Short mmCIF file of C-alpha atoms in Angstrom, two decimals:
data_model
loop_
_atom_site.label_atom_id
_atom_site.label_comp_id
_atom_site.label_asym_id
_atom_site.label_seq_id
_atom_site.Cartn_x
_atom_site.Cartn_y
_atom_site.Cartn_z
CA MET A 1 0.00 0.00 0.00
CA PHE A 2 2.77 2.40 1.01
CA LEU A 3 4.88 1.50 -2.07
CA SER A 4 2.00 1.97 -4.45
CA ARG A 5 1.33 5.39 -2.96
CA MET A 6 5.02 6.30 -3.37
CA GLU A 7 5.03 5.05 -6.94
CA SER A 8 1.92 7.14 -7.64
CA HIS A 9 3.61 10.27 -6.28
CA CYS A 10 6.75 9.58 -8.35
CA PHE A 11 4.68 9.07 -11.46
CA LEU A 12 2.79 12.32 -10.92
CA LEU A 13 6.08 14.15 -10.37
CA PHE A 14 7.48 12.64 -13.57
CA VAL A 15 4.38 13.75 -15.52
CA PHE A 16 4.64 17.26 -14.08
CA VAL A 17 8.35 17.62 -14.98
CA PHE A 18 7.75 16.22 -18.48
CA GLN A 19 4.91 18.68 -19.08
CA ALA A 20 7.02 21.59 -17.82
CA ILE A 21 9.87 20.69 -20.19
CA PHE A 22 7.40 20.29 -23.08
CA ILE A 23 5.94 23.75 -22.43
CA LEU A 24 9.42 25.29 -22.24
CA ILE A 25 10.37 23.72 -25.56
CA LEU A 26 7.08 24.67 -27.19
CA TYR A 27 7.18 28.32 -26.14
CA GLY A 28 10.93 28.75 -25.78
CA GLY A 29 11.89 28.41 -29.44
CA GLY A 30 12.77 24.72 -29.62
CA PRO A 31 14.93 22.33 -27.56
CA SER A 32 18.31 23.70 -28.63
CA ARG A 33 17.39 27.18 -27.51
CA VAL A 34 15.99 26.01 -24.18
CA PHE A 35 18.97 23.84 -23.23
CA ARG A 36 21.41 26.46 -24.51
CA GLY A 37 19.84 28.92 -22.08
CA ILE A 38 20.40 26.51 -19.21
CA LEU A 39 24.02 25.69 -20.03
CA GLU A 40 25.23 29.11 -21.16
CA PRO A 41 25.48 32.34 -19.18
CA PRO A 42 22.90 35.11 -19.71
CA GLY A 43 23.62 37.20 -22.81
CA ALA A 44 26.39 34.88 -24.02
CA GLY A 45 24.63 34.14 -27.31
CA ASP A 46 22.81 37.42 -28.00
CA TYR A 47 24.70 38.70 -31.04
CA SER A 48 22.23 41.54 -31.57
CA LYS A 49 23.90 43.36 -28.65
CA PRO A 50 27.68 43.09 -29.11
CA HIS A 51 30.18 45.05 -27.00
CA ASP A 52 33.64 46.51 -27.40
CA VAL A 53 36.30 43.97 -26.40
CA TYR A 54 38.01 46.69 -24.35
CA THR A 55 34.91 47.34 -22.20
CA ASN A 56 35.98 47.92 -18.55
CA LEU A 57 39.41 46.42 -19.17
CA SER A 58 41.12 49.52 -17.76
CA LEU A 59 39.54 48.86 -14.35
CA PHE A 60 42.10 46.14 -13.64
CA THR A 61 44.93 47.59 -11.54
CA ARG A 62 48.21 46.18 -10.34
CA ALA A 63 48.30 44.42 -6.97
CA PRO A 64 50.22 46.41 -4.31
CA ARG A 65 52.58 43.46 -3.72
CA GLN A 66 53.24 41.14 -6.65
CA ASP A 67 54.87 38.52 -4.44
CA ALA A 68 51.66 38.22 -2.41
CA ALA A 69 49.10 38.48 -5.22
CA PRO A 70 45.96 36.40 -4.58
CA TYR A 71 44.76 33.68 -6.93
CA CYS A 72 42.43 34.96 -9.62
CA SER A 73 38.77 34.24 -8.98
CA ALA A 74 37.49 30.97 -10.41
CA GLN A 75 35.62 32.93 -13.06
CA SER A 76 36.82 36.25 -14.39
CA PRO A 77 34.92 39.23 -12.96
CA LEU A 78 35.07 40.66 -16.46
CA LEU A 79 33.06 37.71 -17.73
CA GLY A 80 30.22 37.83 -15.22
CA THR A 81 28.90 34.50 -13.97
CA TYR A 82 30.24 31.67 -16.07
CA ARG A 83 29.47 28.00 -15.41
CA ALA A 84 32.23 25.89 -16.90
CA PRO A 85 31.24 22.89 -19.04
CA ALA A 86 32.06 19.51 -17.49
CA GLY A 87 35.55 18.29 -18.33
CA LEU A 88 36.99 21.74 -19.02
CA ALA A 89 40.22 22.22 -17.14
CA LYS A 90 39.33 21.40 -13.57
CA SER A 91 42.43 23.22 -12.43
CA LEU A 92 40.95 26.48 -13.70
CA PHE A 93 37.62 26.09 -12.01
CA HIS A 94 38.48 24.57 -8.64
CA SER A 95 36.95 26.13 -5.56
CA THR A 96 37.40 29.86 -5.05
CA PRO A 97 39.94 30.82 -2.38
CA ASP A 98 38.76 32.20 0.96
CA PRO A 99 37.65 35.88 1.05
CA ALA A 100 41.12 37.07 2.02
CA GLN A 101 42.51 35.48 -1.16
CA ARG A 102 39.90 36.73 -3.62
CA CYS A 103 40.72 38.99 -6.57
CA LEU A 104 41.22 42.65 -5.73
CA VAL A 105 38.53 43.55 -8.24
CA SER A 106 34.86 43.29 -7.31
CA SER A 107 32.76 41.55 -9.95
CA SER A 108 30.03 44.14 -9.40
CA ASN A 109 32.25 46.70 -11.15
CA PHE A 110 32.02 44.86 -14.46
CA GLN A 111 29.41 43.94 -17.02
CA THR A 112 29.12 40.68 -18.91
CA VAL A 113 30.42 41.11 -22.43
CA GLY A 114 29.99 37.86 -24.39
CA PRO A 115 29.41 38.79 -28.08
CA LEU A 116 31.95 41.29 -29.38
CA THR A 117 31.85 44.03 -31.99
CA ILE A 118 34.32 42.99 -34.71
CA THR A 119 35.21 45.23 -37.65
CA PHE A 120 38.19 45.32 -40.01
CA ARG A 121 37.46 48.71 -41.62
CA VAL A 122 40.22 50.62 -39.80
CA LEU A 123 43.71 49.14 -39.50
CA PRO A 124 45.01 49.72 -35.94
CA SER A 125 48.61 50.82 -35.49
CA GLU A 126 50.99 48.86 -33.29
CA ARG A 127 51.46 51.93 -31.10
CA MET A 128 47.73 52.20 -30.50
CA ILE A 129 47.45 48.49 -29.61
CA MET A 130 50.32 48.85 -27.15
CA LYS A 131 48.68 51.89 -25.54
CA ARG A 132 45.40 50.03 -25.04
CA ASN A 133 47.17 47.00 -23.54
CA PRO A 134 49.59 48.53 -21.02
CA PHE A 135 50.15 45.32 -19.03
CA VAL A 136 51.37 43.27 -22.02
CA GLN A 137 55.07 42.61 -21.54
CA PRO A 138 57.77 42.33 -24.24
CA GLY A 139 57.34 39.20 -26.30
CA GLY A 140 53.54 39.42 -26.11
CA HIS A 141 53.51 37.93 -22.63
CA TYR A 142 50.79 38.78 -20.14
CA LYS A 143 49.87 37.74 -16.65
CA PRO A 144 47.05 39.35 -14.65
CA PRO A 145 48.47 42.31 -12.70
CA HIS A 146 45.98 41.97 -9.85
CA CYS A 147 46.01 38.23 -9.17
CA PHE A 148 47.83 34.97 -9.84
CA ALA A 149 46.56 33.23 -13.01
CA ARG A 150 45.18 29.73 -12.64
CA TYR A 151 45.90 28.77 -16.25
CA LYS A 152 48.71 29.27 -18.80
CA SER A 153 48.07 29.22 -22.56
CA ALA A 154 50.49 29.63 -25.47
CA ILE A 155 48.92 31.13 -28.60
CA LEU A 156 50.73 29.79 -31.70
CA VAL A 157 50.15 31.63 -34.99
CA PRO A 158 51.70 30.44 -38.29
CA TYR A 159 52.77 33.53 -40.24
CA ARG A 160 54.08 34.69 -43.57
CA ASN A 161 54.04 38.39 -44.53
CA GLN A 162 50.48 39.07 -43.33
CA GLU A 163 51.02 42.36 -41.51
CA LYS A 164 47.45 43.63 -41.95
CA HIS A 165 45.95 40.42 -40.56
CA LEU A 166 48.45 40.42 -37.72
CA ARG A 167 47.50 43.89 -36.48
CA HIS A 168 43.78 43.17 -36.57
CA LEU A 169 44.32 39.92 -34.65
CA LEU A 170 46.54 41.57 -32.00
CA TYR A 171 44.04 44.37 -31.48
CA TYR A 172 41.29 41.91 -30.54
CA ILE A 173 43.11 38.90 -29.11
CA HIS A 174 45.06 40.69 -26.36
CA PRO A 175 42.04 42.16 -24.51
CA PHE A 176 40.06 39.00 -25.30
CA LEU A 177 42.59 36.85 -23.42
CA GLN A 178 43.03 39.35 -20.60
CA ARG A 179 39.29 39.27 -19.88
CA GLN A 180 39.71 35.54 -19.20
CA GLN A 181 42.47 36.22 -16.62
CA LEU A 182 44.94 33.94 -18.40
CA SER A 183 48.70 33.98 -18.29
CA TYR A 184 49.64 33.79 -21.96
CA THR A 185 52.22 34.50 -24.67
CA ILE A 186 51.54 35.07 -28.35
CA TYR A 187 54.04 33.35 -30.65
CA LEU A 188 54.35 34.20 -34.32
CA ILE A 189 56.07 31.42 -36.27
CA GLN A 190 57.34 32.92 -39.50
CA GLN A 191 58.36 30.86 -42.54
CA VAL A 192 61.15 32.29 -44.70
CA GLY A 193 61.81 31.63 -48.37
CA THR A 194 59.54 31.47 -51.39
CA GLY A 195 58.43 27.86 -51.08
CA SER A 196 54.86 26.77 -50.45
CA PHE A 197 53.40 27.61 -47.05
CA ASN A 198 53.43 24.75 -44.53
CA ARG A 199 51.05 25.60 -41.67
CA ALA A 200 51.29 22.20 -39.99
CA LYS A 201 55.09 22.13 -39.80
CA LEU A 202 55.19 25.72 -38.51
CA LEU A 203 52.87 24.69 -35.68
CA ASN A 204 55.21 21.82 -34.81
CA VAL A 205 58.06 24.33 -34.65
CA GLY A 206 55.95 26.66 -32.52
CA VAL A 207 55.19 23.91 -30.01
CA ARG A 208 58.85 22.90 -29.79
CA GLU A 209 60.01 26.49 -29.20
CA ALA A 210 57.17 27.55 -26.88
CA MET A 211 57.76 24.61 -24.56
CA LYS A 212 61.30 25.89 -23.98
CA ASP A 213 59.83 28.95 -22.23
CA GLU A 214 57.14 27.51 -20.00
CA GLU A 215 55.28 24.40 -18.98
CA TRP A 216 52.12 25.51 -20.75
CA ASP A 217 48.78 24.08 -19.69
CA CYS A 218 47.37 24.61 -23.18
CA LEU A 219 48.58 25.14 -26.75
CA VAL A 220 46.14 27.21 -28.82
CA LEU A 221 46.78 26.73 -32.54
CA HIS A 222 45.45 29.87 -34.22
CA ASP A 223 45.10 30.96 -37.86
CA ILE A 224 46.06 34.60 -38.30
CA ASP A 225 42.94 35.62 -40.23
CA LEU A 226 40.40 34.54 -37.58
CA VAL A 227 39.02 36.70 -34.76
CA PRO A 228 36.72 35.26 -32.06
CA GLU A 229 33.31 36.89 -31.68
CA ASN A 230 32.52 35.85 -28.10
CA ASP A 231 34.81 36.06 -25.08
CA TYR A 232 32.98 33.22 -23.31
CA ASN A 233 34.89 31.05 -25.80
CA LEU A 234 37.57 30.15 -23.28
CA TYR A 235 41.13 29.75 -24.60
CA ILE A 236 41.85 26.79 -22.34
CA CYS A 237 42.12 23.10 -23.09
CA ASP A 238 39.70 20.30 -22.47
CA GLU A 239 41.13 18.05 -19.80
CA TYR A 240 40.69 14.85 -21.79
CA TYR A 241 40.60 15.51 -25.55
CA PRO A 242 41.76 17.96 -28.25
CA LYS A 243 39.26 20.80 -28.58
CA HIS A 244 38.16 22.42 -31.83
CA MET A 245 37.27 26.02 -31.04
CA ALA A 246 36.37 27.55 -34.43
CA SER A 247 33.15 25.57 -34.67
CA ALA A 248 31.21 28.35 -36.43
CA MET A 249 32.94 30.65 -38.95
CA ASP A 250 31.09 33.28 -40.96
CA LYS A 251 32.84 31.93 -44.06
CA PHE A 252 30.88 28.68 -43.65
CA GLN A 253 27.63 30.39 -42.57
CA TYR A 254 28.47 29.56 -38.95
CA THR A 255 28.34 25.80 -39.47
CA LEU A 256 31.02 23.12 -39.87
CA PRO A 257 32.02 22.62 -43.52
CA TYR A 258 32.23 18.87 -42.82
CA LYS A 259 32.06 16.63 -39.76
CA SER A 260 35.80 15.99 -39.19
CA PHE A 261 36.92 19.61 -39.75
CA PHE A 262 39.64 20.65 -37.30
CA GLY A 263 40.89 23.87 -38.89
CA GLY A 264 41.04 27.51 -37.85
CA VAL A 265 41.54 27.49 -34.08
CA SER A 266 42.05 24.49 -31.82
CA ALA A 267 43.36 23.81 -28.32
CA VAL A 268 45.44 20.83 -27.24
CA THR A 269 47.48 20.08 -24.16
CA PRO A 270 51.17 19.29 -24.65
CA GLU A 271 50.29 15.69 -23.73
CA HIS A 272 47.61 15.54 -26.45
CA TYR A 273 50.04 16.98 -28.97
CA MET A 274 52.79 14.47 -28.32
CA LYS A 275 50.35 11.56 -28.09
CA MET A 276 49.28 12.13 -31.72
CA ASN A 277 52.89 12.90 -32.76
CA GLY A 278 52.03 16.50 -33.51
CA PHE A 279 51.05 17.56 -37.02
CA PRO A 280 52.39 16.18 -40.31
CA ASN A 281 55.50 17.95 -41.64
CA THR A 282 54.85 17.10 -45.27
CA TYR A 283 51.76 19.16 -46.20
CA TRP A 284 52.84 21.98 -48.50
CA GLY A 285 50.33 24.50 -49.79
CA ASP A 286 46.76 25.07 -48.65
CA GLY A 287 44.56 22.50 -46.96
CA GLY A 288 44.58 18.78 -46.47
CA GLU A 289 46.40 18.70 -43.15
CA ASN A 290 43.21 19.27 -41.14
CA ASP A 291 41.83 15.87 -42.18
CA ASP A 292 45.19 14.28 -41.38
CA ILE A 293 45.12 15.83 -37.91
CA ALA A 294 41.56 14.71 -37.22
CA THR A 295 42.54 11.16 -38.22
CA ARG A 296 45.64 11.29 -35.99
CA ILE A 297 43.49 12.24 -33.00
CA HIS A 298 41.33 9.15 -33.45
CA LEU A 299 44.28 6.86 -34.17
CA ALA A 300 45.87 8.04 -30.92
CA GLY A 301 42.79 6.88 -29.00
CA MET A 302 41.25 10.31 -28.53
CA LYS A 303 38.28 12.17 -29.96
CA ILE A 304 37.51 15.75 -30.97
CA VAL A 305 35.40 17.88 -28.66
CA ARG A 306 34.00 21.16 -29.94
CA THR A 307 33.11 24.51 -28.47
CA SER A 308 29.39 25.18 -28.75
CA PRO A 309 28.66 26.87 -32.12
CA HIS A 310 26.90 29.65 -30.20
CA LEU A 311 30.19 30.51 -28.49
CA GLY A 312 32.75 29.27 -31.04
CA ARG A 313 31.92 31.94 -33.63
CA TYR A 314 34.74 33.55 -35.66
CA ARG A 315 35.01 36.31 -38.23
CA VAL A 316 37.29 35.63 -41.19
CA MET A 317 39.33 38.58 -42.49
CA ASP A 318 39.00 39.42 -46.19
CA TYR A 319 36.01 37.10 -46.46
CA ASN A 320 33.90 38.07 -49.48
CA GLU A 321 30.42 36.55 -49.46
CA GLU A 322 29.74 37.26 -53.15
CA ARG A 323 33.04 35.70 -54.20
CA GLU A 324 32.34 32.71 -51.95
CA ILE A 325 29.02 32.12 -53.72
CA GLN A 326 30.68 32.30 -57.14
CA GLU A 327 33.68 30.17 -56.09
CA PRO A 328 32.50 28.05 -53.12
CA TRP A 329 35.06 26.56 -50.75
CA ARG A 330 35.94 22.97 -51.52
CA ARG A 331 37.34 20.40 -49.14
CA PRO A 332 41.04 19.91 -50.00
CA PRO A 333 42.08 16.37 -50.89
CA SER A 334 44.15 14.41 -48.38
CA GLN A 335 47.74 13.85 -49.54
CA HIS A 336 48.69 10.86 -47.39
CA ASN A 337 47.55 7.55 -46.00
CA THR A 338 47.55 8.81 -42.44
CA ARG A 339 47.16 5.38 -40.87
CA LYS A 340 50.54 4.42 -42.33
CA THR A 341 52.39 7.73 -41.91
CA TRP A 342 51.30 9.33 -38.62
CA LYS A 343 53.90 7.62 -36.42
CA ALA A 344 56.75 8.41 -38.83
CA ASP A 345 55.85 12.00 -39.76
CA GLY A 346 55.45 14.53 -36.98
CA MET A 347 57.24 15.84 -33.91
CA ASN A 348 59.59 12.85 -33.85
CA THR A 349 60.94 13.72 -37.33
CA LEU A 350 60.77 17.54 -37.14
CA GLN A 351 63.73 19.32 -38.71
CA PHE A 352 64.16 23.07 -39.14
CA ARG A 353 66.75 25.83 -38.86
CA LEU A 354 66.07 28.56 -36.32
CA ILE A 355 67.02 31.90 -37.87
CA SER A 356 65.93 34.32 -35.16
CA ARG A 357 63.81 34.65 -32.06
CA ILE A 358 62.84 38.24 -31.29
CA LYS A 359 60.62 39.65 -28.55
CA HIS A 360 58.46 42.36 -30.09
CA PRO A 361 56.24 44.50 -27.83
CA LEU A 362 53.08 42.50 -28.64
CA TYR A 363 54.39 39.07 -29.67
CA THR A 364 57.42 36.80 -29.90
CA LYS A 365 58.49 36.22 -33.51
CA ILE A 366 60.21 32.93 -34.27
CA THR A 367 61.67 32.95 -37.79
CA VAL A 368 62.59 29.56 -39.24
CA ASP A 369 63.72 27.87 -42.40
CA ILE A 370 61.59 24.72 -42.70
CA GLY A 371 62.91 23.62 -46.09
CA TYR A 372 60.94 23.39 -49.31
CA VAL A 373 58.61 21.13 -51.24
CA PRO A 374 60.62 18.04 -52.18
CA PRO A 375 60.72 17.34 -55.94
CA PHE A 376 58.50 14.56 -57.21
CA SER A 377 60.41 11.35 -57.94
#
């Protein structure tokens, strides 16, 4: 008798919850919108109300004693209230220190930003970028001036004579990363010579050189012509798997061009990178290596996780919608049998000649000779 009464109550509760969810879905714009609202912070996906990436950034001030700086709060006060997805860098989101160890900045002084205003109409000067980012140290290194960062990320950017793209990226990426209270360095890996561009090999070089400076928690592999549109897109690694961050580019109408796409911006731990033997060294020219990398991830016993497309939005510089319609993007053909080559082509066979390593005010430039396209036999 008692059990049947309990079962009846449980059944009624189940019916009530089911009806409530159904009503939310019916009047809330569909299931994806409802569950997105639960998992994401307020305003994080409202792109009708973007904000300047420099909003309130000047309110951060240096701690009186750097040797006794408190740990940064578990979520940046500049980002409002953020609930981290499960599996994302537990070290970043562990319990907040006691009140005496909290950040010197009160979160009530800041507004949530989320979607950002991105425009490429005016080319910013390096001097202006430096002036707006006074705490960036030589070499493009930054650590929060008011607290001790919980997470360290290296931003690796393959480069070849793209000065205009570089300045636009630096203008947005520095305040973007500072809002997340990261300790970071921006590395530019420049290829010399007139041979075909080799993005994958330059990233291998960048990882090798960056790891000489610091035991980075995360390696962010970043194309120079992409700017993130939402600063809730955290530049930290997933604890377990390689993370694809550019899950929604305007060039592809904010969808993935194909299921295994891993291009644009991604985040891997040093352990992930070495486990899949890095990237292939033998992809010359545009495209193809992204499929190779996605295959390597699976062959190494891992899988790709992706930032939500509502947060992982990126603007592509020099993207022309009319030209894209006339000449649509096509998936580049793969050049190798990855299953046979991935263990013999990567970090374990990387060869290059370091030409220079210079600390510029906003970035560290690593100039290398990575060889040339081998002649066909």
